[in-house]
Short mmCIF file of C-alpha atoms and ligand atoms in Angstrom, two decimals:
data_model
loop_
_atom_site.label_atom_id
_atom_site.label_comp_id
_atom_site.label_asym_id
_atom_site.label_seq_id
_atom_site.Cartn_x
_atom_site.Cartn_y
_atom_site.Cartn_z
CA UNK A 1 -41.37 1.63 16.22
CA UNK A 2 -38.87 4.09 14.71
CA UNK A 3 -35.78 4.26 16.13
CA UNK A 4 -34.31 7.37 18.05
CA UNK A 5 -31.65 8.94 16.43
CA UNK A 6 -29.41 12.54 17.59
CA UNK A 7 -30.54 15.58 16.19
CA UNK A 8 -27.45 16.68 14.59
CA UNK A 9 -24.09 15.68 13.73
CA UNK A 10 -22.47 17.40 15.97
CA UNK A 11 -24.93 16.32 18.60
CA UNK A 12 -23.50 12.64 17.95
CA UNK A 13 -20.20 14.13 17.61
CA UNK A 14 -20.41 15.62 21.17
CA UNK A 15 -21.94 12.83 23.12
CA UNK A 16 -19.39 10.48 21.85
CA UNK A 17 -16.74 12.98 22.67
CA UNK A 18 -18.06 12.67 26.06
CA UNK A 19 -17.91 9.24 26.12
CA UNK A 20 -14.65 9.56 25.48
CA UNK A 21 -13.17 12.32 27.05
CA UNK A 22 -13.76 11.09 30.59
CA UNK A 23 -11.63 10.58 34.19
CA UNK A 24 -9.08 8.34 31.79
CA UNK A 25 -8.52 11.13 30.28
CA UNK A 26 -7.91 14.33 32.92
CA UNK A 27 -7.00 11.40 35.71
CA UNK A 28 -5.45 8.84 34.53
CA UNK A 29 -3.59 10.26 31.12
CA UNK A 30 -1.61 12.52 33.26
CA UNK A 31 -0.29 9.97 35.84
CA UNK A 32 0.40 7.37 32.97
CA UNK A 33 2.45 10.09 31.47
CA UNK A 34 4.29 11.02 34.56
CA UNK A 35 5.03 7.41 35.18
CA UNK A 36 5.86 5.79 31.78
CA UNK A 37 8.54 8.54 30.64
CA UNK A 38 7.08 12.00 29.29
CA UNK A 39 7.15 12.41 25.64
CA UNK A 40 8.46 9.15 25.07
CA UNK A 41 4.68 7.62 26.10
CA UNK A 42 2.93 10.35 24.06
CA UNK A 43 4.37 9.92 20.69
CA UNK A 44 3.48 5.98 21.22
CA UNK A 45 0.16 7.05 22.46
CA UNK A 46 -0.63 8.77 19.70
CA UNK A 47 0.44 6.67 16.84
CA UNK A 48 -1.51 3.96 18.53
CA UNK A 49 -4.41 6.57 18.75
CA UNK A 50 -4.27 7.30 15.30
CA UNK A 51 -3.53 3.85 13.95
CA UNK A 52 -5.63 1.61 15.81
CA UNK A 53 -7.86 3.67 17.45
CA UNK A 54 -9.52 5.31 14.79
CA UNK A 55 -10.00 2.25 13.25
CA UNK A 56 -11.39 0.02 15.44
CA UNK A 57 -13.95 3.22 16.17
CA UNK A 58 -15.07 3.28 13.15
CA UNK A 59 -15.62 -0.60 13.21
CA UNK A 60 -17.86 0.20 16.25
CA UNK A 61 -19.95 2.79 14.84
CA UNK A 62 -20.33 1.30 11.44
CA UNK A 63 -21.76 -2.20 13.40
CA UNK A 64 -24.16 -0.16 15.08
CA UNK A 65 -25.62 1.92 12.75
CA UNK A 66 -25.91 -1.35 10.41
CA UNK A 67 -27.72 -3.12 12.47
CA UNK A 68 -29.69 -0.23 14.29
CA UNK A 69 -29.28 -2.00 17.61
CA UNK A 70 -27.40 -2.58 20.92
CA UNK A 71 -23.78 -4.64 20.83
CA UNK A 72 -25.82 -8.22 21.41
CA UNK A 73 -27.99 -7.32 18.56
CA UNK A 74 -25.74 -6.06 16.94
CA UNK A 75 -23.00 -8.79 16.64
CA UNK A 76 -26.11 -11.37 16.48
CA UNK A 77 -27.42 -9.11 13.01
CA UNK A 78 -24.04 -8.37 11.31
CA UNK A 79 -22.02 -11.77 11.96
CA UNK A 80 -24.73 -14.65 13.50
CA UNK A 81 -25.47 -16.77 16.19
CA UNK A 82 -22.12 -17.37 17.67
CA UNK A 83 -20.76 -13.83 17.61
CA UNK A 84 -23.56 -12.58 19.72
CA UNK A 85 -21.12 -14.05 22.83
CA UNK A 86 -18.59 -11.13 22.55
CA UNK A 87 -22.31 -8.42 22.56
CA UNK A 88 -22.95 -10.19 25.54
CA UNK A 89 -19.85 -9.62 26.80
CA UNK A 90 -19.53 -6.23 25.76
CA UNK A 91 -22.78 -4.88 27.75
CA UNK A 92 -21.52 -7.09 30.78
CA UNK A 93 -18.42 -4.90 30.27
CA UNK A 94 -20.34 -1.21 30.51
CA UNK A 95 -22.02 -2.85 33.52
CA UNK A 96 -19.33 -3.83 35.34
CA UNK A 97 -16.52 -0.37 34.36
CA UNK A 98 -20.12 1.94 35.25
CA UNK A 99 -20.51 0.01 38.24
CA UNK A 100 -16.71 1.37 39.54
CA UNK A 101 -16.06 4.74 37.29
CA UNK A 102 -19.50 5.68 39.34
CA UNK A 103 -17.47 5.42 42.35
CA UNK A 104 -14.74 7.49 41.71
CA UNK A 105 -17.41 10.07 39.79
CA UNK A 106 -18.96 10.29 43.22
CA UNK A 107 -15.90 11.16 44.64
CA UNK A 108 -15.82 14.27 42.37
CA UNK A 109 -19.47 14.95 43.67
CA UNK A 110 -18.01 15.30 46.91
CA UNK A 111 -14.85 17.47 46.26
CA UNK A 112 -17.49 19.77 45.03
CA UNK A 113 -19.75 19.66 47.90
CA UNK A 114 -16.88 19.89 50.35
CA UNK A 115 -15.12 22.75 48.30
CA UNK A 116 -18.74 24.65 48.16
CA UNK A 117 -19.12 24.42 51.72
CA UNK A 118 -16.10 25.28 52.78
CA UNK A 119 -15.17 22.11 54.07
CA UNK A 120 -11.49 22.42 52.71
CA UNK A 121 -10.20 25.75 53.61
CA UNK A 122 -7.32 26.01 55.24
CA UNK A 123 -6.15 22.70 54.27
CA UNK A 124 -1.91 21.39 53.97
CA UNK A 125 -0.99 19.26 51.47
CA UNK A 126 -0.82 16.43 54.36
CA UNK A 127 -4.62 17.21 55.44
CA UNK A 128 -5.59 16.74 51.72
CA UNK A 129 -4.17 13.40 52.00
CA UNK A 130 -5.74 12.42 54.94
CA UNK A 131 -8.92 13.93 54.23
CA UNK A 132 -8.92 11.70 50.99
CA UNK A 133 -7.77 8.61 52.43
CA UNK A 134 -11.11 9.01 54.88
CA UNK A 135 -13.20 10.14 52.10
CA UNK A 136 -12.37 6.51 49.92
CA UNK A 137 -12.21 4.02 52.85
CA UNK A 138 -15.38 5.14 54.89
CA UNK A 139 -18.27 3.04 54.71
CA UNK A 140 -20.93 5.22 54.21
CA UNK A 141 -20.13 8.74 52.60
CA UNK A 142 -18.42 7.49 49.07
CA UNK A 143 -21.52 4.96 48.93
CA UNK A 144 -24.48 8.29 49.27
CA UNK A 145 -22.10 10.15 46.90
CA UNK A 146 -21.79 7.19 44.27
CA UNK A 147 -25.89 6.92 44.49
CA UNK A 148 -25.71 10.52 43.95
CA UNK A 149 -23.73 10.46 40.49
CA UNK A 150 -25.53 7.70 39.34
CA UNK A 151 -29.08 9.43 39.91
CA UNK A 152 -27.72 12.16 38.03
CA UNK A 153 -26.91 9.68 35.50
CA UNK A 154 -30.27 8.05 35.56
CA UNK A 155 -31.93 11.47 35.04
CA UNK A 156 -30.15 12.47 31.49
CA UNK A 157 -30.53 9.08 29.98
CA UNK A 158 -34.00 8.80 31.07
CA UNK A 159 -34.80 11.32 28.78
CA UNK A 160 -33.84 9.13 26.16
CA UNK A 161 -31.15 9.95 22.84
CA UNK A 162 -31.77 13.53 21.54
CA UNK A 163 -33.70 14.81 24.72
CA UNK A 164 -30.93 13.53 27.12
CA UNK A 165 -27.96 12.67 26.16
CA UNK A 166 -27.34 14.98 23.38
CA UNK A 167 -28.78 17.89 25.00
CA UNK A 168 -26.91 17.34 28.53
CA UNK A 169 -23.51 17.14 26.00
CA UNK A 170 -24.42 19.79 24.00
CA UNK A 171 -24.41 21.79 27.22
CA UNK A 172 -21.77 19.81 28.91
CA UNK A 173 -18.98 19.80 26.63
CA UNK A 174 -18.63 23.20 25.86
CA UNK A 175 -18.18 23.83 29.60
CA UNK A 176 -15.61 21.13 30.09
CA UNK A 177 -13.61 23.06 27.39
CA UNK A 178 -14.29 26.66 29.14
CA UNK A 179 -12.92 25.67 32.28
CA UNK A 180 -9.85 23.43 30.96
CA UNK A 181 -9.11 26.41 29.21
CA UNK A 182 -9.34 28.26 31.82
CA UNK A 183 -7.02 26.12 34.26
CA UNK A 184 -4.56 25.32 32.05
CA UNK A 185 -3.40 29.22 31.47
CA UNK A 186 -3.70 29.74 35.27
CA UNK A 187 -1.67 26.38 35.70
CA UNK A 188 1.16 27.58 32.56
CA UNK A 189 1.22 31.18 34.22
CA UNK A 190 2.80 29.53 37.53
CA UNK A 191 6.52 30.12 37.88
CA UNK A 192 8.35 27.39 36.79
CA UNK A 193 6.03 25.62 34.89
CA UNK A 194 8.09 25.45 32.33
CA UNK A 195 9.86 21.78 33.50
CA UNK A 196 6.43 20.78 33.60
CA UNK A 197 5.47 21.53 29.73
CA UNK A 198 9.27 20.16 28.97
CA UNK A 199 9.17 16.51 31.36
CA UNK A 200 5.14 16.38 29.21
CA UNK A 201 7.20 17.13 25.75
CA UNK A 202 10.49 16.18 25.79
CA UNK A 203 10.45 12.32 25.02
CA UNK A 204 12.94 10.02 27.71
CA UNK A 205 13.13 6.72 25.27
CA UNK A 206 15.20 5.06 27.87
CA UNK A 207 11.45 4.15 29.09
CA UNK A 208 10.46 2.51 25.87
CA UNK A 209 9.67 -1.33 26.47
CA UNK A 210 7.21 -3.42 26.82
CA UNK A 211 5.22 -2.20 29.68
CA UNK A 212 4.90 0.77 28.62
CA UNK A 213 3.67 -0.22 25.06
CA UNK A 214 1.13 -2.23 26.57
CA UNK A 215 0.06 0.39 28.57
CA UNK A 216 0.13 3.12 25.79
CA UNK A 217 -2.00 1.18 23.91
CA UNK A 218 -4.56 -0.33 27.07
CA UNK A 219 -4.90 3.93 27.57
CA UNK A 220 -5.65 3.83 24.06
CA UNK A 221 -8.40 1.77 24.38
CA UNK A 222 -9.67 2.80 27.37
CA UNK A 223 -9.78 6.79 26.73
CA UNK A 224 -12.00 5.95 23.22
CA UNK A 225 -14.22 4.43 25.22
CA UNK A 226 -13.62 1.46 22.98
CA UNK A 227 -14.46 -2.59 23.58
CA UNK A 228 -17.62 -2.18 25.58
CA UNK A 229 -20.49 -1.63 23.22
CA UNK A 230 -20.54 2.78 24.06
CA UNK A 231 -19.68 3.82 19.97
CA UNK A 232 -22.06 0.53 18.91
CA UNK A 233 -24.44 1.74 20.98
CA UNK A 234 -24.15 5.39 20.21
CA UNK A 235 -24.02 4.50 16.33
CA UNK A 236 -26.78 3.08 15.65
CA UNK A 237 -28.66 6.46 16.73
CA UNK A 238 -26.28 7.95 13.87
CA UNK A 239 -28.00 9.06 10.78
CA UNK A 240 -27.49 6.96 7.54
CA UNK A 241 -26.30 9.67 5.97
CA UNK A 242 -23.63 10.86 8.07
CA UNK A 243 -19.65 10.41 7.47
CA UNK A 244 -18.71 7.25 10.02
CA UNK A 245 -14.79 8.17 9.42
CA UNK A 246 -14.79 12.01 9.57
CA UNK A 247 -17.17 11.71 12.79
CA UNK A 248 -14.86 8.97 14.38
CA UNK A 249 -11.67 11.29 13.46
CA UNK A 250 -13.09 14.11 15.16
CA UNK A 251 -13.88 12.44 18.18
CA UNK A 252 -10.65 10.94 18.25
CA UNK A 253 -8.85 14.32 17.87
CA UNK A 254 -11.51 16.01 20.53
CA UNK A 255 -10.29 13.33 22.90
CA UNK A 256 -6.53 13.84 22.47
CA UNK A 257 -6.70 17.22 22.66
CA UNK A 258 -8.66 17.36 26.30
CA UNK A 259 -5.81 14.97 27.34
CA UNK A 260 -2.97 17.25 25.89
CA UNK A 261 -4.91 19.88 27.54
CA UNK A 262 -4.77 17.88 30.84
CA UNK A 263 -1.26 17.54 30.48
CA UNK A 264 -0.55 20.80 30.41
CA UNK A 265 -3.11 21.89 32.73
CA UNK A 266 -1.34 18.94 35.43
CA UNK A 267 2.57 18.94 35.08
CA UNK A 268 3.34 22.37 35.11
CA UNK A 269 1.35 22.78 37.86
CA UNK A 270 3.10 19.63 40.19
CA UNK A 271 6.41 20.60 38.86
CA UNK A 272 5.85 24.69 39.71
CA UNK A 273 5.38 23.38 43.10
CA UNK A 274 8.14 20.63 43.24
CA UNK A 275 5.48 17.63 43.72
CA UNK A 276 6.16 14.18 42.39
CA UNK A 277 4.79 13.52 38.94
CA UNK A 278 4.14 10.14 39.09
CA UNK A 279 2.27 10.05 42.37
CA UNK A 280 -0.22 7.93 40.90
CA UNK A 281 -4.06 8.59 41.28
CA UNK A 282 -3.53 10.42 43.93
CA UNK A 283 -2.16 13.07 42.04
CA UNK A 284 -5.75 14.76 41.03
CA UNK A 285 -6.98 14.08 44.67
CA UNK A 286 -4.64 15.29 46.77
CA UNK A 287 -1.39 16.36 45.06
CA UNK A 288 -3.28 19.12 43.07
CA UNK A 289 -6.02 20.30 45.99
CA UNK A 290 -2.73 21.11 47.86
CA UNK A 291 -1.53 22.94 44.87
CA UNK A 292 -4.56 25.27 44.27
CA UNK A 293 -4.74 25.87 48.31
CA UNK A 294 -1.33 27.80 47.59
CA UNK A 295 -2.74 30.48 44.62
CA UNK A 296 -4.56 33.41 45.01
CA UNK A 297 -8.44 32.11 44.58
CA UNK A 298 -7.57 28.80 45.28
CA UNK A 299 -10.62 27.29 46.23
CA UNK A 300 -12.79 29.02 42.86
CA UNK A 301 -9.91 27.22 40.84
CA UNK A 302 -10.16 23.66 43.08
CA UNK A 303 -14.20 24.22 42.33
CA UNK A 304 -13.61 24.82 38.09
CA UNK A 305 -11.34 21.73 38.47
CA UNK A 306 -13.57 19.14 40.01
CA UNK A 307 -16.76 20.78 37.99
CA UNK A 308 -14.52 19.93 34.90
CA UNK A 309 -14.04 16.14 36.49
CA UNK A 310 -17.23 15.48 37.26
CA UNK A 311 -18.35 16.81 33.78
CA UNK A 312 -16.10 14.51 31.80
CA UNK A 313 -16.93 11.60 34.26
CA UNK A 314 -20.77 11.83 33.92
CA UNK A 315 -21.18 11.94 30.12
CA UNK A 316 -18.93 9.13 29.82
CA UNK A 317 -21.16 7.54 32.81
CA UNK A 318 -24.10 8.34 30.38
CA UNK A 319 -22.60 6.26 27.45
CA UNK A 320 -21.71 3.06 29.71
CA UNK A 321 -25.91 3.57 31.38
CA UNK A 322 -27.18 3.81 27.89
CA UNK A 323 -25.21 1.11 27.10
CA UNK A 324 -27.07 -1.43 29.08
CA UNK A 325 -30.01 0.04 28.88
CA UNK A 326 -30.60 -0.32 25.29
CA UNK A 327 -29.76 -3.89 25.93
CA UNK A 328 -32.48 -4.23 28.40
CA UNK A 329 -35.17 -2.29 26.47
CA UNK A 330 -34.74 -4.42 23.54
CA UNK A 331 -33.90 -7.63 24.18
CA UNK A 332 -36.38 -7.79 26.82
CA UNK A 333 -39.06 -5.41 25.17
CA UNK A 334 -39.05 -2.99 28.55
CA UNK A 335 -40.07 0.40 28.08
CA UNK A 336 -36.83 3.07 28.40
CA UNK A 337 -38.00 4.54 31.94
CA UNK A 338 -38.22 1.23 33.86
CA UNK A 339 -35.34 -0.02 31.92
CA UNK A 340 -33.40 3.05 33.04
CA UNK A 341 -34.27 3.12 36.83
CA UNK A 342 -33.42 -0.53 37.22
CA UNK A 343 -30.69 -0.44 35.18
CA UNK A 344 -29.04 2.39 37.66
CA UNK A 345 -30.20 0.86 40.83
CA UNK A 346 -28.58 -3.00 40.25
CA UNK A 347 -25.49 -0.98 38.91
CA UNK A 348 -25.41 1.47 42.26
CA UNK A 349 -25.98 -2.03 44.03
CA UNK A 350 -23.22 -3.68 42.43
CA UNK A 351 -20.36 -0.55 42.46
CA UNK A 352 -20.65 -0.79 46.92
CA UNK A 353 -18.31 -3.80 46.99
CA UNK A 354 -16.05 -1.26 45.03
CA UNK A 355 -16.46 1.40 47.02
CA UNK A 356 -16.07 -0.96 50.48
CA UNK A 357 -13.28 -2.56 49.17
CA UNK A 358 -11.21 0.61 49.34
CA UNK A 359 -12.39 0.68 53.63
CA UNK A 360 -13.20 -2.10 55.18
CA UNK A 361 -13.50 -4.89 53.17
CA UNK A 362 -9.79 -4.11 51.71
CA UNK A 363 -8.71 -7.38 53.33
CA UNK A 364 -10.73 -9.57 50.64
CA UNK A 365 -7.81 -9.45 48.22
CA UNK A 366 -7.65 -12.14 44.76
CA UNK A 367 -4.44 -12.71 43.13
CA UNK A 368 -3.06 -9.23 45.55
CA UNK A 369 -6.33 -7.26 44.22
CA UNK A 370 -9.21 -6.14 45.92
CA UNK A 371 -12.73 -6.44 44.04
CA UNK A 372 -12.14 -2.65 42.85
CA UNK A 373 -8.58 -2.97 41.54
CA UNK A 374 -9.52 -6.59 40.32
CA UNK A 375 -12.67 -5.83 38.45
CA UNK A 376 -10.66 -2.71 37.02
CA UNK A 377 -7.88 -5.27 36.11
CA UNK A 378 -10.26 -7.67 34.54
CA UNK A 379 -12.05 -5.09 32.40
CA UNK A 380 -9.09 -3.67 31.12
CA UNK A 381 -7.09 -6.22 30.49
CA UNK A 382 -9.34 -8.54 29.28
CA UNK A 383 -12.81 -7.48 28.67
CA UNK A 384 -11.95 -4.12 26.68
CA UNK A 385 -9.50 -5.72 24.38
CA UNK A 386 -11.71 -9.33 23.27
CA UNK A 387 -14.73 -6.62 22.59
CA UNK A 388 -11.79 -4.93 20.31
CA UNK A 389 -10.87 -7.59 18.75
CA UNK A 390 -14.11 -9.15 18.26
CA UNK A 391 -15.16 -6.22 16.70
CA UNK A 392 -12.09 -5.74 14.13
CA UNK A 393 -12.76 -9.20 12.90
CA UNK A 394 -16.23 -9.45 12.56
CA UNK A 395 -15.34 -6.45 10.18
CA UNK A 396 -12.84 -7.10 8.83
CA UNK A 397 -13.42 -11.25 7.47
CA UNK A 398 -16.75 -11.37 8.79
CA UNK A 399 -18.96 -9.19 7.32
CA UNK A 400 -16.44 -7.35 5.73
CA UNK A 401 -19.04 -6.12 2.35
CA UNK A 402 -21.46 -5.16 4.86
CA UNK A 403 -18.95 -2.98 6.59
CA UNK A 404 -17.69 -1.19 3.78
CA UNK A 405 -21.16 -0.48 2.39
CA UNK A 406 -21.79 1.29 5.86
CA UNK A 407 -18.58 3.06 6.01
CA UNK A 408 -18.85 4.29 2.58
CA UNK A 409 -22.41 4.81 2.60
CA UNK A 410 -23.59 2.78 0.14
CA UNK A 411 -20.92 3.87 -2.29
CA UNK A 412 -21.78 7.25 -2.02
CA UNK A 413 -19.00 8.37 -0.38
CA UNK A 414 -15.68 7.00 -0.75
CA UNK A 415 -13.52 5.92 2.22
CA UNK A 416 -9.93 7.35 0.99
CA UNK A 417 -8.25 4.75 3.37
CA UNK A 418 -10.39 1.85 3.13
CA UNK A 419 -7.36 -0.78 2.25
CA UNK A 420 -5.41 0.72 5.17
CA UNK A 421 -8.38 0.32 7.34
CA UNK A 422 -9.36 -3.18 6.09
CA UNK A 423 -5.73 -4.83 7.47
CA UNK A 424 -5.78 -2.95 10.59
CA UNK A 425 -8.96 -4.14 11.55
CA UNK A 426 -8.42 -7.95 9.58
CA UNK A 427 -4.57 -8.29 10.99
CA UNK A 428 -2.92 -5.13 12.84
CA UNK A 429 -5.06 -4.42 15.25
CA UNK A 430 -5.59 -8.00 16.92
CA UNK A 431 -2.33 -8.27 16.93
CA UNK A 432 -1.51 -5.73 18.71
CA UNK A 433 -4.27 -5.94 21.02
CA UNK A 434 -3.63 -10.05 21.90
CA UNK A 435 0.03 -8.81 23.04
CA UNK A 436 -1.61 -6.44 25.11
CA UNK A 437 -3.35 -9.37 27.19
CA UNK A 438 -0.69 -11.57 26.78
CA UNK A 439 1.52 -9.26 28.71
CA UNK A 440 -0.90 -8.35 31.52
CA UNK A 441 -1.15 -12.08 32.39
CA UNK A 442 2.60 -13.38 31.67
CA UNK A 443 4.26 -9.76 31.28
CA UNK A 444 5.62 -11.29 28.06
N1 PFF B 1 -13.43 6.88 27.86
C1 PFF B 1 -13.70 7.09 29.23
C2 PFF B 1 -12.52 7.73 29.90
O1 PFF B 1 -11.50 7.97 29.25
O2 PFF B 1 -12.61 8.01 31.07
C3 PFF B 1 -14.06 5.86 29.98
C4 PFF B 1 -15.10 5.08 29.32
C5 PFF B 1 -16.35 5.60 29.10
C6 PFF B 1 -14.79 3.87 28.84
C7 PFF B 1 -17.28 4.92 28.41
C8 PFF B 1 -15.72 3.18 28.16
C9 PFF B 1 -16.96 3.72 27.92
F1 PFF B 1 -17.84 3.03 27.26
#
């Protein structure tokens, strides 16, 4: 049977920008940056963006397209037998960060219900916190919203690569930009934001050590959507004739820009109204609800915001389903629909620990976590960066000839940096991303 493949560049372009630009990006990128020291964490950010990320991306979506199948066929097709562990591991890993990002996307769901329907009006910045607080740790309501995003999931990639995914980016991306726009001039306009934009620019390298270099580049990591099969996955749809490095450098710079954007769209707006930066993740949740309560048209701007989070959460949902379901559908020869429902139901199934662990089963804790924090722990720490380097050395000693014939095209088109690229994937990268594990487990 032929295989599916997007119907334009930029279709692949934009569906792996929403892979990438997702809640890591307008959620967590902010908070890291309020935490780790300002400017000082974006200028490391972004060199490890640039340096590794790009890289190791275009590892991902060269193994993909060469071997025109999902990350277990994949590895098992470009490097044999015993490499086919880490595209095992890699599809485990979209199960498992789909099974909790699904969580928190349903919590977006219901902001915009309960903003909608009025549900918030009136609301103090200590009622937001409350009201969260109940949302997270009831039993029930974050568990029918969860189901919710992930049906809404279900439904796009049920409709398969160019008739799902890319169409549902095509339209969904353009609207994430509208309304980012749109928030951050309303959120620059506020008086005062101006120690925002300067605390987001102005780099503090008093705050330069280790943790924060580990976490500069973990963000890195995470925000590409790299590690867990999604740019494998989405590459081998990718034409053979299409640039692997200009595509993988556009996504790259689409995905720093929506978190600059987020920046700018988030500080200026806590600092306007004298909040605390580095409140954490309850900064999108509560700190800015109380925020647009205050302005004129508050509760249109709270609606554009969570519309914008729940549109960057569900196409990078999308690439984490499709993920695992192009896994199931070929391994096991099942046919896409099937593949896709079951797929989303075990996944629902497995995200309600996540969800109950935040209520009422907090009190199961491992090692101080409970299953949420500890599978997001896990996956981050571990998971995401073996995938990575997995990937850069199956490309880089592996299979290396294969690699470069995919990158260049054949020959056809020459990779400018290829030598550069060749010892970040063969010695740079893993390096890097080993001291990244090393100091999660013995903060080395
Ligand atoms: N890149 C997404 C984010 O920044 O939120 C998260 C993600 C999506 C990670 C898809 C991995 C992935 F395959």
């Amino acid at each position: 049977m032929q295989r599916e493949h997007w119907g334009s560049r930029i279709g692949f372009i934009l569906a792996a920008a929403g892979s990438a630009v997702g809640l890591g990006n307008i959620w967590k990128f902010p908070y890291l940056v309020g935490a780790e020291g300002g400017g000082a964490f974006l200028v490391v950010y972004v060199a490890f963006l640039i340096a590794i990320g790009v890289c190791v991306m275009i590892a991902e979506i060269a193994l993909g397209r060469q071997a025109q199948s999902n990350p277990f066929g994949a590895f098992k097709r470009a490097a044999g037998g015993g490499w086919s562990i880490f595209g095992l591991l890699a599809v485990l890993t979209a199960f498992l960060i789909l099974s909790f990002y699904s969580v928190v996307g349903g919590w977006t769901v219901a902001y915009i219900v309960k903003t909608v329907s009025g549900g918030f009006s009136g609301y103090t910045g200590a009622e937001f916190e409350k009201q969260f607080g109940a949302l997270v740790s009831s039993a029930i309501e974050p568990i029918v919203y969860h189901g919710a995003f992930m049906a809404i999931g279900v439904l796009i990639v049920i409709r398969g690569i160019s008739g799902g995914i890319e169409k549902a980016s095509k339209i969904m991306m353009p609207l994430l930009f509208i309304l980012l726009a749109l928030l951050v001039v309303r959120s620059l306009t506020l008086p005062g934001a101006m120690a925002g934009v300067k605390y987001f620019l102005v780099p503090d390298w008093s705050h330069l050590d280790a943790d924060m270099v580990s976490a500069a580049l973990g963000q890195a990591f995470f925000t590409l959507s790299l590690g867990m099969g999604a740019l494998i996955t989405y590459g081998s749809y990718l034409g053979k004739k299409e640039s692997i490095p200009n595509a993988a450098m556009w996504v790259v710079g689409l995905d720093l820009l929506v978190a600059v954007l987020a920046g700018f769209l988030i500080l200026p707006a806590v600092f306007a109204f004298n909040m605390d930066p580095a409140a954490g993740p309850g900064l999108t949740f509560i700190t800015l609800p109380a925020i647009f309560a205050e302005l004129p048209f508050g509760m249109f701007i709270q609606l554009c915001f969570f519309v914008l989070l729940f549109v960057a959460a569900i196409t990078s949902a999308i690439s984490l389903l499709q993920v695992v379901v192009a896994f199931v559908c070929e391994e096991f020869n099942v046919g896409r629909k099937s593949a896709t429902i079951w797929v989303g139901l075990v996944t629902f199934l497995f995200g309600v620990p996540s969800s109950l662990a935040l209520g009422i089963w907090g009190e199961f804790t491992l090692f101080g976590m409970n299953f949420f924090e500890l599978l997001g722990f896990i996956t981050d720490n571990y998971f995401l960066p073996l995938g990575g380097v997995a990937t850069c050395l199956v490309a880089g000693w592996v299979s290396y000839d294969k690699f470069v014939n995919e990158i260049t095209n054949e020959g056809e088109r020459p990779f400018t940096y290829l030598t550069a690229w060749k010892w970040m994937c063969r010695v740079v990268a893993p390096i890097a991303i080993i001291y990244v594990m090393l100091h999660a487990t013995f903060d080395v």
